[in-house]
Short mmCIF file of C-alpha atoms in Angstrom, two decimals:
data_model
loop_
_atom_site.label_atom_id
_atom_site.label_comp_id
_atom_site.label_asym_id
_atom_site.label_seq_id
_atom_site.Cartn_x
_atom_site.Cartn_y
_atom_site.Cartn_z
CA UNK C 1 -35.86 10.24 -43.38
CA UNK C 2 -32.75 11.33 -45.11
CA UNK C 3 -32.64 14.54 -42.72
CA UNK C 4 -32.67 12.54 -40.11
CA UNK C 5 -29.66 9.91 -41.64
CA UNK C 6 -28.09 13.08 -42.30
CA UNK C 7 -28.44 14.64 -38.48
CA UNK C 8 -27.25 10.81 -37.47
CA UNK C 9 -24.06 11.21 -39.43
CA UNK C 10 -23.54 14.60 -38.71
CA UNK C 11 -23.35 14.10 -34.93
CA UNK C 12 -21.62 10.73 -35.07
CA UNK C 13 -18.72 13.06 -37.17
CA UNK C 14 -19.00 15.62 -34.54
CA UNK C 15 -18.25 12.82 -31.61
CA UNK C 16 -15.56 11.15 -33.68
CA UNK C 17 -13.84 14.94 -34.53
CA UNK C 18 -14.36 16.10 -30.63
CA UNK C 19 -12.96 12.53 -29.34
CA UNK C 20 -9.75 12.12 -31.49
CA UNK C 21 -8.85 16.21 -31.00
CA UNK C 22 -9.34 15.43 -27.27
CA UNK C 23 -6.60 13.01 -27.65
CA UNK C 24 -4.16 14.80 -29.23
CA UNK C 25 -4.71 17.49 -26.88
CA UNK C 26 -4.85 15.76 -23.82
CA UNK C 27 -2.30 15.60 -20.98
CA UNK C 28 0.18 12.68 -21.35
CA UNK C 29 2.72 12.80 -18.81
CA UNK C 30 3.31 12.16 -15.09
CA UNK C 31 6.57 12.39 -14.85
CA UNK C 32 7.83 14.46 -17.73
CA UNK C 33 8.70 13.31 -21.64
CA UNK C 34 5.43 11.62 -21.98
CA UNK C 35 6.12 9.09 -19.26
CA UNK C 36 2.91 8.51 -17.66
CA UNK C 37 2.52 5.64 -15.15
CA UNK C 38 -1.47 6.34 -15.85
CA UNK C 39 -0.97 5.39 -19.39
CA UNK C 40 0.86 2.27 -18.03
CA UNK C 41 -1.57 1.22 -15.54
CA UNK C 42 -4.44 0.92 -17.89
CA UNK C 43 -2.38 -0.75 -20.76
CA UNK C 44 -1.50 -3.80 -17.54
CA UNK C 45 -4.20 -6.27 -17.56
CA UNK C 46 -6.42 -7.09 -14.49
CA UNK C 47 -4.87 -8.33 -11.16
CA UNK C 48 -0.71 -8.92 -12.16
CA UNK C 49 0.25 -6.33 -10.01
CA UNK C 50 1.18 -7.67 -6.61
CA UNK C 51 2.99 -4.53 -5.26
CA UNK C 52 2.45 -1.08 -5.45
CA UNK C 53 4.43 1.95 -4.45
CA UNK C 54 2.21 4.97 -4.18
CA UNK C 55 4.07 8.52 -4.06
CA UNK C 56 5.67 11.50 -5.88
CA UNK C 57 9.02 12.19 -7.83
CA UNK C 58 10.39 10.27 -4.74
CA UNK C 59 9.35 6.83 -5.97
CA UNK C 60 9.72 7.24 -9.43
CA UNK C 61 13.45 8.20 -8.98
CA UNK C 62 13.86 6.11 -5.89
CA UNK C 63 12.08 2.67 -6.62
CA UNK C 64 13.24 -0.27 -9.60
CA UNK C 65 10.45 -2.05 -10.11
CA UNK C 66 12.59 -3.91 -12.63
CA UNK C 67 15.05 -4.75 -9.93
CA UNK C 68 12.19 -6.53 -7.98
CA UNK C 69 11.45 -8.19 -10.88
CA UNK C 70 14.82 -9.32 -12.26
CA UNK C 71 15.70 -10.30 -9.08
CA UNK C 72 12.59 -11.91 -7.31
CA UNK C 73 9.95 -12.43 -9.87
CA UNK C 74 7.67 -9.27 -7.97
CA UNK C 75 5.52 -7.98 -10.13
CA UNK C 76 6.11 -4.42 -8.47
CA UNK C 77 4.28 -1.10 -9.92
CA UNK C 78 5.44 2.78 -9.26
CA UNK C 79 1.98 4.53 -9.00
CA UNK C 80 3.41 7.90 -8.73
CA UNK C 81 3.26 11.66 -10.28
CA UNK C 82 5.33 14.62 -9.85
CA UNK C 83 4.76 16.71 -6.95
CA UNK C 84 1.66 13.68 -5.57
CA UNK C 85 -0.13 15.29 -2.73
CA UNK C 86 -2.26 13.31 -0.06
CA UNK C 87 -5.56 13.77 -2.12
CA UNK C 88 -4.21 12.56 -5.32
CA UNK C 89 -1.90 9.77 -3.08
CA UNK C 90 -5.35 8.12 -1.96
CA UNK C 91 -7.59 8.74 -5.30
CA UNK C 92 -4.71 7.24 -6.85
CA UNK C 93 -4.90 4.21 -5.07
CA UNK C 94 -8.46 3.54 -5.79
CA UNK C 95 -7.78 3.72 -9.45
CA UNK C 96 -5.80 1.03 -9.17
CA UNK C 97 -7.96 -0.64 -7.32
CA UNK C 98 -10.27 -0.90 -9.90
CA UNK C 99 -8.02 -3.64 -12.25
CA UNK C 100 -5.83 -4.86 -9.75
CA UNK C 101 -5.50 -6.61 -6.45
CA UNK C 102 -2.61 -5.23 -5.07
CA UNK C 103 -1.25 -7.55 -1.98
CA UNK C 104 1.38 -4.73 -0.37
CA UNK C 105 0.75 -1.15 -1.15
CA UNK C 106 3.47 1.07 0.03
CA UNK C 107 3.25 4.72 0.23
CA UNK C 108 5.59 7.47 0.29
CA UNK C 109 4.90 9.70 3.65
CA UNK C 110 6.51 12.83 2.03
CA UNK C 111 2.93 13.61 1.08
CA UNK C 112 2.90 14.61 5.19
CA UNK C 113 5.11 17.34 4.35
CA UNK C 114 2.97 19.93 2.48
CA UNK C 115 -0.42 21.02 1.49
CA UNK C 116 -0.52 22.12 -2.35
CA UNK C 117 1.22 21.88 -5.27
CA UNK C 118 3.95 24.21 -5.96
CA UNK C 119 4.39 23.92 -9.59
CA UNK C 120 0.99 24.26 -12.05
CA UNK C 121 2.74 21.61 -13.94
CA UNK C 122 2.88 18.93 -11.16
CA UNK C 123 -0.99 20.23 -10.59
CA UNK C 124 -1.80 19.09 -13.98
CA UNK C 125 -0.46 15.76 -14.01
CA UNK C 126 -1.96 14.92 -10.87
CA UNK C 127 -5.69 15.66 -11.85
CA UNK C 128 -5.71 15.47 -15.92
CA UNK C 129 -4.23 12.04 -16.04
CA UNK C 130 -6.71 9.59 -14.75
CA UNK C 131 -9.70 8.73 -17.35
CA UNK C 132 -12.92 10.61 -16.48
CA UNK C 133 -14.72 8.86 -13.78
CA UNK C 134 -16.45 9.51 -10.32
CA UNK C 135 -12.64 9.07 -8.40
CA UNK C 136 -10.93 11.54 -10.96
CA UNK C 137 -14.08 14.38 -9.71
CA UNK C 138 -14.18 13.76 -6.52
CA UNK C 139 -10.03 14.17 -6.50
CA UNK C 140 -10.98 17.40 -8.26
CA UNK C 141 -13.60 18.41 -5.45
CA UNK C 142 -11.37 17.71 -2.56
CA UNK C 143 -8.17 19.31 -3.93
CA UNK C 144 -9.90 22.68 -5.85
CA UNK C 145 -11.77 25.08 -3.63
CA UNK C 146 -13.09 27.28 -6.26
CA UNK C 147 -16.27 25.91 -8.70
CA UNK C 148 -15.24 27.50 -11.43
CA UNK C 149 -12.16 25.83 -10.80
CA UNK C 150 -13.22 22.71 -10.33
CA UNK C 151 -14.90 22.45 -13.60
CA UNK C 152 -12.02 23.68 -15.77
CA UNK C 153 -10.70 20.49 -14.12
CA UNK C 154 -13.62 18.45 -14.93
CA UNK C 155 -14.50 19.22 -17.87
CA UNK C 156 -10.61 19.52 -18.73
CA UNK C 157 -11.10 21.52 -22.47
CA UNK C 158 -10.06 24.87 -20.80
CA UNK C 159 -6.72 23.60 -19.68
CA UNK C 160 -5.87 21.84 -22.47
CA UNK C 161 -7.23 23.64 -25.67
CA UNK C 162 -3.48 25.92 -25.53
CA UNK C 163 -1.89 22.78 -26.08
CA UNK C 164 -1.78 22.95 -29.38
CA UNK C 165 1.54 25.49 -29.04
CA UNK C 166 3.79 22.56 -27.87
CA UNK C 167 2.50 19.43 -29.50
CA UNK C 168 4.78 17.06 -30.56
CA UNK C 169 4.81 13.24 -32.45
CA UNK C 170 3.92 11.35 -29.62
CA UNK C 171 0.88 13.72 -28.99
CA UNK C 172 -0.15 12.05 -32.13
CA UNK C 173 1.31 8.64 -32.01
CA UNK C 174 1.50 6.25 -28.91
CA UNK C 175 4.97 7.06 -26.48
CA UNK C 176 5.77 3.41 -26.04
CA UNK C 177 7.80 3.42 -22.72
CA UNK C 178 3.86 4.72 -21.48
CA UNK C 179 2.78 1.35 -22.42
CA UNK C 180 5.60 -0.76 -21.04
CA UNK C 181 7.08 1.20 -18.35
CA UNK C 182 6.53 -0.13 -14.90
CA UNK C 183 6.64 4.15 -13.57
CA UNK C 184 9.80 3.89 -12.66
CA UNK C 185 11.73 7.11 -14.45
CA UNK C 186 15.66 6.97 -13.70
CA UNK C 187 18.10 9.85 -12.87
CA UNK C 188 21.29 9.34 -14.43
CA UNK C 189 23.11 12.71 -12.62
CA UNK C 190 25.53 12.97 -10.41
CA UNK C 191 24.16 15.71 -7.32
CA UNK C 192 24.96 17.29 -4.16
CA UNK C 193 22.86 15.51 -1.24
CA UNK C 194 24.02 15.98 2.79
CA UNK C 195 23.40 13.71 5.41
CA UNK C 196 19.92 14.74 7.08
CA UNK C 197 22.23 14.93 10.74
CA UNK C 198 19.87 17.56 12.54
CA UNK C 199 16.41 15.41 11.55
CA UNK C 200 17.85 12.12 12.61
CA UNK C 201 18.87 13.85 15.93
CA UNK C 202 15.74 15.01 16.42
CA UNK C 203 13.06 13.06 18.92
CA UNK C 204 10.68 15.11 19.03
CA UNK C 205 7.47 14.91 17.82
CA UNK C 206 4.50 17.07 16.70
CA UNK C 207 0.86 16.01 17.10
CA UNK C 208 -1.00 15.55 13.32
CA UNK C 209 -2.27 18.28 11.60
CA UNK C 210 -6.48 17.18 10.99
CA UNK C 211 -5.52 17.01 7.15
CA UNK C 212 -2.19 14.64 8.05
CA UNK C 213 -4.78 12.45 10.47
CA UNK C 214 -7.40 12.33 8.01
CA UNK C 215 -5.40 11.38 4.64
CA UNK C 216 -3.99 8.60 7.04
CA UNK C 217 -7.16 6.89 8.61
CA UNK C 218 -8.46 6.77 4.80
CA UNK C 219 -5.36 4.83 3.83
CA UNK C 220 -5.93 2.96 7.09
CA UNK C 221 -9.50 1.99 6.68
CA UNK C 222 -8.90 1.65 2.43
CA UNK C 223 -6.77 -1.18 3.57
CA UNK C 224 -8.97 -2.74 5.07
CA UNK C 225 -11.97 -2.53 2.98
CA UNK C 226 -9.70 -4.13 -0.17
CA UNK C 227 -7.65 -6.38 1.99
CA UNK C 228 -4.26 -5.40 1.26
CA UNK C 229 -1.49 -4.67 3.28
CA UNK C 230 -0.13 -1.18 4.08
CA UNK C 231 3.14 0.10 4.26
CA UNK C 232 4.53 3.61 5.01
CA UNK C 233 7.69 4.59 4.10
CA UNK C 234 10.31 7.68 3.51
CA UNK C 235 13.14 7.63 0.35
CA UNK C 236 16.27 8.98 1.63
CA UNK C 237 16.41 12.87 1.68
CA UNK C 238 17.24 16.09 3.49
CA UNK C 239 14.95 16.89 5.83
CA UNK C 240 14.97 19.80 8.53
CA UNK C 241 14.25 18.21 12.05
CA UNK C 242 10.97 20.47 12.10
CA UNK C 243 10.14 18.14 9.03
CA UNK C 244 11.22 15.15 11.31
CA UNK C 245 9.09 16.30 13.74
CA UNK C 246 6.09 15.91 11.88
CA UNK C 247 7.10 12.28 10.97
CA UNK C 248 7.82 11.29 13.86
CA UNK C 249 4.20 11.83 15.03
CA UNK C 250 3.00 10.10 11.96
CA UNK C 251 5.15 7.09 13.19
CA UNK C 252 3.65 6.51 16.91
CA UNK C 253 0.17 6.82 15.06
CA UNK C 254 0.79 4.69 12.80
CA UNK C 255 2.24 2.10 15.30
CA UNK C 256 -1.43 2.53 17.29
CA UNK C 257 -2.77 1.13 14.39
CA UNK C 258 0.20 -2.00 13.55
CA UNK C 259 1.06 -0.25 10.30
CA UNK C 260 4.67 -0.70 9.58
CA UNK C 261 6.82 2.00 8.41
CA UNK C 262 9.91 2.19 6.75
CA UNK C 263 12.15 5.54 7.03
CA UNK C 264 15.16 5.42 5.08
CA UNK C 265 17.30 8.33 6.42
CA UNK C 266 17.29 6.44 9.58
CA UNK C 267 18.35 3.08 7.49
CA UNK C 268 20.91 4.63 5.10
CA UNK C 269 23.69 2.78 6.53
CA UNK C 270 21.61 -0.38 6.36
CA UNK C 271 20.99 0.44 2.68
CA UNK C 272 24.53 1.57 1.43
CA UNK C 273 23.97 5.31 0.36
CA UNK C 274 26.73 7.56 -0.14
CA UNK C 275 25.41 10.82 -0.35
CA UNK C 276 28.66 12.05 -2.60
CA UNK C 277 27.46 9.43 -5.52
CA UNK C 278 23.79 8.03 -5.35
CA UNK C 279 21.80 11.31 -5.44
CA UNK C 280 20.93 13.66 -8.28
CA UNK C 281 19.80 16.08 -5.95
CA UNK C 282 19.31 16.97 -2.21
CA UNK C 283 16.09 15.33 -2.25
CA UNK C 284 16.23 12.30 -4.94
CA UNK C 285 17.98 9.53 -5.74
CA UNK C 286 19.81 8.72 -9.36
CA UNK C 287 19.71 5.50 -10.80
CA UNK C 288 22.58 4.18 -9.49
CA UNK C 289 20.64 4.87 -5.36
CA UNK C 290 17.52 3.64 -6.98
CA UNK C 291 19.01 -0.05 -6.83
CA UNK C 292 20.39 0.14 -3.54
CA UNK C 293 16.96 1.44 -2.40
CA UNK C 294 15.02 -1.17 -4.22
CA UNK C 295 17.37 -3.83 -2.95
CA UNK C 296 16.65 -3.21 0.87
CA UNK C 297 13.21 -2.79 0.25
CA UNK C 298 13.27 -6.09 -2.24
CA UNK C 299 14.67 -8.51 1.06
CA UNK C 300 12.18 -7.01 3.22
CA UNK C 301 9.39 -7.44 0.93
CA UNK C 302 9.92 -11.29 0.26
CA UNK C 303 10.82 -11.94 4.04
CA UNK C 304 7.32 -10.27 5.32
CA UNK C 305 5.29 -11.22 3.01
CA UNK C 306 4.32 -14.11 0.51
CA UNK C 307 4.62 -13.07 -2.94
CA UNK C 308 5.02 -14.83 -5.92
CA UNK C 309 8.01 -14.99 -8.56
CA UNK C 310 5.92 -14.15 -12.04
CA UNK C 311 8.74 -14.29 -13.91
CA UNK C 312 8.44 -17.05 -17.16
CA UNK C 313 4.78 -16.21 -17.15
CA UNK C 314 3.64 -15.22 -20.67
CA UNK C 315 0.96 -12.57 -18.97
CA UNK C 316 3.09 -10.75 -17.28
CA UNK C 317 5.69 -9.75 -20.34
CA UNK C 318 5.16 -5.97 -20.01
CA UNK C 319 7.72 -6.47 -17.04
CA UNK C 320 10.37 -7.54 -19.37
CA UNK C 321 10.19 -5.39 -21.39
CA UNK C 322 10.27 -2.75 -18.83
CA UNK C 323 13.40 -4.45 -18.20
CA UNK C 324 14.68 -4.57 -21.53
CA UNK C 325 14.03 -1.00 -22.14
CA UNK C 326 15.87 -0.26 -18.40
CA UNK C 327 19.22 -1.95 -19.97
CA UNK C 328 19.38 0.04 -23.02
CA UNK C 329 18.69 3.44 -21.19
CA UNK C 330 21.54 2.08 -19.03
CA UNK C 331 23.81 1.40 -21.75
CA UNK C 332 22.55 4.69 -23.89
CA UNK C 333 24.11 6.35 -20.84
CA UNK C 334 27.29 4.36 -20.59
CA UNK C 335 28.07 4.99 -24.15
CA UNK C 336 27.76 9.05 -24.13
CA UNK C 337 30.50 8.42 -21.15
CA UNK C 338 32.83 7.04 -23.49
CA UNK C 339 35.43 9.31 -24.97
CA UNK C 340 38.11 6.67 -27.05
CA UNK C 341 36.78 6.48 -30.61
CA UNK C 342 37.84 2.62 -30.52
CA UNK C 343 36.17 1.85 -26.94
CA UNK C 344 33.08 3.99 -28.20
CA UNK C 345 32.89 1.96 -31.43
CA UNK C 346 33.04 -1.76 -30.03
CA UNK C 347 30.36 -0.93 -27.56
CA UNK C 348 28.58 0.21 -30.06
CA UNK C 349 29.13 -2.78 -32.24
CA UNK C 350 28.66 -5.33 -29.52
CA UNK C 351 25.61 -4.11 -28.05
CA UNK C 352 23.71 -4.61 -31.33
CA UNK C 353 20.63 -6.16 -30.24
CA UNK C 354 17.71 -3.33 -30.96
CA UNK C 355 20.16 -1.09 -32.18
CA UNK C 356 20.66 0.51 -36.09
CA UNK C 357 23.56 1.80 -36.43
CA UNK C 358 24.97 4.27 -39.47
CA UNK C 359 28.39 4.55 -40.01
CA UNK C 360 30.26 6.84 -42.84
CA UNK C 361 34.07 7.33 -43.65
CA UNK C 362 34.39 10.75 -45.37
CA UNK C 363 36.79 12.56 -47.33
CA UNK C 364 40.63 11.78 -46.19
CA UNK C 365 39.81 9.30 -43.47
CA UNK C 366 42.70 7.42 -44.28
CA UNK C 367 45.16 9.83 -42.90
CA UNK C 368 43.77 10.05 -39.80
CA UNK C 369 46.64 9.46 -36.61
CA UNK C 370 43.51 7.54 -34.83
CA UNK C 371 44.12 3.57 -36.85
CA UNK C 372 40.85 4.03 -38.16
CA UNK C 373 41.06 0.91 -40.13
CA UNK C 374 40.62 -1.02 -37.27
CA UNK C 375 36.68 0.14 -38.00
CA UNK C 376 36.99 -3.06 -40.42
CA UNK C 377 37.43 -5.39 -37.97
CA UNK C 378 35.28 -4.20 -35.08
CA UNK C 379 32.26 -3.75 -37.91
CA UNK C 380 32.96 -6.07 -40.08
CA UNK C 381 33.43 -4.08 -43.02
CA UNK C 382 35.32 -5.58 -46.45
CA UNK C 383 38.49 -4.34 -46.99
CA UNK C 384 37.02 -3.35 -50.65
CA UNK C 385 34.59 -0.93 -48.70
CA UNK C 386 36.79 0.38 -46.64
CA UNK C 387 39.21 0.95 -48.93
CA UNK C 388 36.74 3.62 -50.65
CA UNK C 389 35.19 4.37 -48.04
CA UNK C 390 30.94 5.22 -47.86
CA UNK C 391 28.33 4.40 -45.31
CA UNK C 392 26.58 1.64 -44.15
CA UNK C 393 23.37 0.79 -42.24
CA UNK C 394 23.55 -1.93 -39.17
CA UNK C 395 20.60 -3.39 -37.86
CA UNK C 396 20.61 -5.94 -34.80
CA UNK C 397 24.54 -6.81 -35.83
CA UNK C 398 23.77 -7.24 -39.32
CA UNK C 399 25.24 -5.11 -42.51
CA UNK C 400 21.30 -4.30 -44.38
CA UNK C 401 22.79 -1.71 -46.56
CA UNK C 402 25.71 -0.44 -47.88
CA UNK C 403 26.08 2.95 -50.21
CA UNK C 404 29.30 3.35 -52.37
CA UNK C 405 30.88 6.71 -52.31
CA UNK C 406 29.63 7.57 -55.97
CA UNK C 407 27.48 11.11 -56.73
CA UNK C 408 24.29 10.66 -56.68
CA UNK C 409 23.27 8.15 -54.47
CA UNK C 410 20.37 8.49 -52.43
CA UNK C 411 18.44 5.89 -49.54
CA UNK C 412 15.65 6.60 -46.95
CA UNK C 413 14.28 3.73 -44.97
CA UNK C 414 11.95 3.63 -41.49
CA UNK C 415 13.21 3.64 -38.23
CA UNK C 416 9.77 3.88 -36.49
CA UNK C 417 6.33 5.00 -38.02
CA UNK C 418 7.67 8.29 -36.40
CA UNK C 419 11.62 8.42 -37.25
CA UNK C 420 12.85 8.77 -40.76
CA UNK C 421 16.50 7.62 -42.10
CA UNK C 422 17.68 9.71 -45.21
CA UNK C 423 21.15 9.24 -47.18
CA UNK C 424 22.99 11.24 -49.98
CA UNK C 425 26.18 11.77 -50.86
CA UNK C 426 27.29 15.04 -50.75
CA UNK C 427 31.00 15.21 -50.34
CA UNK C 428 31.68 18.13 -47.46
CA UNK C 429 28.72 18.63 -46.25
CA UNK C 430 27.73 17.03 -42.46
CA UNK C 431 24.20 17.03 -43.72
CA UNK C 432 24.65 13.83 -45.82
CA UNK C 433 22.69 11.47 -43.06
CA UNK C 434 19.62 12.88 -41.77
CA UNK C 435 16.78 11.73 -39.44
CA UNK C 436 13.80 13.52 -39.32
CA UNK C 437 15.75 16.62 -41.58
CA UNK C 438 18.83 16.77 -38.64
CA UNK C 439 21.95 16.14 -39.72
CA UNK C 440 23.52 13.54 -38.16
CA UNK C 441 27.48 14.53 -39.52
CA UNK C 442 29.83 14.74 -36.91
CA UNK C 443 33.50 14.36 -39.21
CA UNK C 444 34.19 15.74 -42.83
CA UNK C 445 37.37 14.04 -42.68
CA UNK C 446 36.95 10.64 -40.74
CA UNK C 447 34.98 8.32 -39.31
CA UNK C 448 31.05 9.02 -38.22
CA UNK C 449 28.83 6.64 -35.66
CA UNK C 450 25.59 7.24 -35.16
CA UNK C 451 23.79 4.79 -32.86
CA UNK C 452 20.14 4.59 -33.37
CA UNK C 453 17.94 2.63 -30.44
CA UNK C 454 14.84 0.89 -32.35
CA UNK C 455 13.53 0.31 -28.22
CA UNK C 456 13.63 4.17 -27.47
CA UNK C 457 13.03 5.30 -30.88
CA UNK C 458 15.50 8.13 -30.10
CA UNK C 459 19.22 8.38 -31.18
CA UNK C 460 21.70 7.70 -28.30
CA UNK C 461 24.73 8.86 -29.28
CA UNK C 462 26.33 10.38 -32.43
CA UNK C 463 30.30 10.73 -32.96
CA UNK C 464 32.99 11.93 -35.30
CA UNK C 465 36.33 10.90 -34.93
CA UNK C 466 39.19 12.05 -37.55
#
């Protein structure tokens, strides 16, 4: 009897040990940084997600689910992964199927454009991330040739066991955006894109490959089964017209079947673009394209179909705080823009909400030609404090903590259950403020900011000024 207690316990251990290493080891991105619109799927509760876009790094740079939201209440969804082929495109789809009742699904066509994954990387993300089921293996069966292959996919320990080399904190601990996000992953650069003049020119078209004709009549007849509406449609890129070609086919077959299609080299006047400024690349829109995208796509959304505005329902809150997060990545950006240590300092101080902020005056900050003492006003620091300087700790506008130049002193405190705030002072060094053992000093004779996002979990900026 006790043997057999003992065999119990042993291989309930064994389960428990297998299961939890699996998740640390597991893949956990789809985009990069541990952004993973798979993770975000399953943490959205059954049937809130009215619109989906379906695609690779094209949609996830080139769609704003938040602006659909903000704007019209549409409780949009990017379904993509780097690199998404036609396999993973449909497979994808089905997943989502299985919580939600999607009433428009739209889905990128640049799938069209190639057979296999270039980059092992993108190849990962597309067949790792989805839980184990009967879609994620028969993805597996349709994209990988070789058996032996197939089961390194399947059973997924011989990919992942080397992962061990590059784990991180949030291989251990949950990556909130992967909860919250909505899979949309701005671009904040500034590329080189050129007006796709020999594709748009081009009227040709070339009959569908069998693999192009098949991944389509599955969408098709998928749309059909689950009663949603289909919608093809191209971001804005450079294309060579023998790529246009191929589209081009896709379109009259699609129009045989009353599927509409949206191409959006051929409506980039329509939409605004200005290939000098909302590109980060050749092929992908930055954030500032994503919204002009999203914004033509938003209008034709709500005139052709019948959706409903979510927004003020309790259940669908993971949208606003997609949205939330969306502004302070947007004003995380605008800050590291700013060079003026004043300008710098009251956007730091008046976008407080979410934010800690550390500030220190070192060693002969008074002298400094910048007016530094205008740090009083803009922070509201005492004249008494100022006067001998230290460093204090704002959180959401508010002074929690304030440490007086004298040796000695030490304070630590939590910024997230992965994020550590330490304090000394140590006159001269730059390593007096630390998080997670890096020093945060910027100035051993002025004025240091460091702004601290308690959304992100990730420090957004950090400045000396002397």
């Amino acid at each position: 009897m006790k043997k057999g207690i003992r065999f119990i316990a042993f291989i309930l251990i064994l389960i428990m040990t297998v299961m939890g290493t699996y998740q640390v080891l597991s893949w956990k991105d789809t985009s990069g940084d541990y952004l993973s619109s798979t993770q975000q799927l399953y943490a959205t509760e059954d049937n809130l997600m009215d619109v989906i876009f379906v695609g690779s790094s094209h949609v996830y740079c080139g769609i704003n689910p938040s602006y659909l939201w903000d704007e019209y209440g549409i409780s949009a969804f990017d379904m993509s992964v780097s690199g998404q082929d036609k396999d993973s495109s449909y497979h994808t789809i089905k997943e989502v199927l299985k919580t939600q009742s999607p009433q428009v699904v739209c889905v990128d066509l640049y799938g069209l454009l190639y057979e296999r994954h270039s980059v092992l990387g993108n190849e990962y993300r597309n067949m790792l991330s989805m839980k184990t089921s009967a879609n994620s293996i028969e993805l597996v069966q349709n994209y990988v040739d070789e058996k032996k292959g197939q089961m390194d996919y399947i059973l997924r320990w011989p990919i992942i066991h080397t992962r061990y080399k590059e784990l991180t904190e949030y291989d251990f601990i949950q990556y909130e955006p992967s909860i919250y996000g909505r899979g949309y992953n701005p671009n904040y650069s500034l590329g080189v894109s050129y007006y796709p003049q020999g594709a748009l020119e081009c009227a040709e078209s070339e009959p569908l490959s069998e693999d192009n004709k098949e991944w389509l009549d599955k969408l098709i007849l998928l749309s059909e089964e689950e009663d949603f509406k289909l919608v093809m449609f191209l971001t804005p890129m450079y294309l060579e017209p023998a790529q246009q070609k191929i589209l081009n086919g896709a379109y009259e077959y699609l129009s045989e079947y009353g599927v509409e299609t949206l191409d959006f080299n051929m409506l980039s006047e329509q939409v605004g673009l200005d290939y000098n400024a909302d590109f980060c690349d050749s092929h992908h829109l930055n954030r500032v394209g994503s919204d002009k995208l999203t914004a033509y796509f938003g209008e034709y959304l709500v005139s052709h179909n019948q959706l409903t505005d979510h927004r003020g329902d309790e259940a669908y809150y993971l949208w606003d705080e997609c949205s939330k997060w969306l502004e302070h990545l947007d004003f995380a950006h605008e800050l590291k823009q700013e060079t003026d240590w004043k300008a710098f300092s009251e956007m730091a101080a008046d976008y407080n909400e979410d934010m800690t902020i550390i500030l220190y005056l070192d060693g002969t900050y008074k002298e400094s030609t910048l007016g530094l003492q205008e740090v009083q006003e803009i922070f509201g620091i005492p004249e008494s404090e100022y006067d001998i300087g230290g460093k204090w700790i704002f959180k959401n506008g508010e002074c929690v903590y304030y440490m007086d130049p004298g040796e000695g002193n030490v304070y630590g405190m939590d910024l997230s259950d992965a994020n550590v705030l330490w304090m000394e002072n140590d006159p001269g060094k730059l390593s007096q403020v630390q998080i997670n053992g890096e020093p945060m000093g910027c100035a051993f004779n002025g004025l240091t900011i460091v702004v601290y996002d308690n959304i992100t979990h990730q420090v957004v900026d950090k400045r000396g000024f002397y």
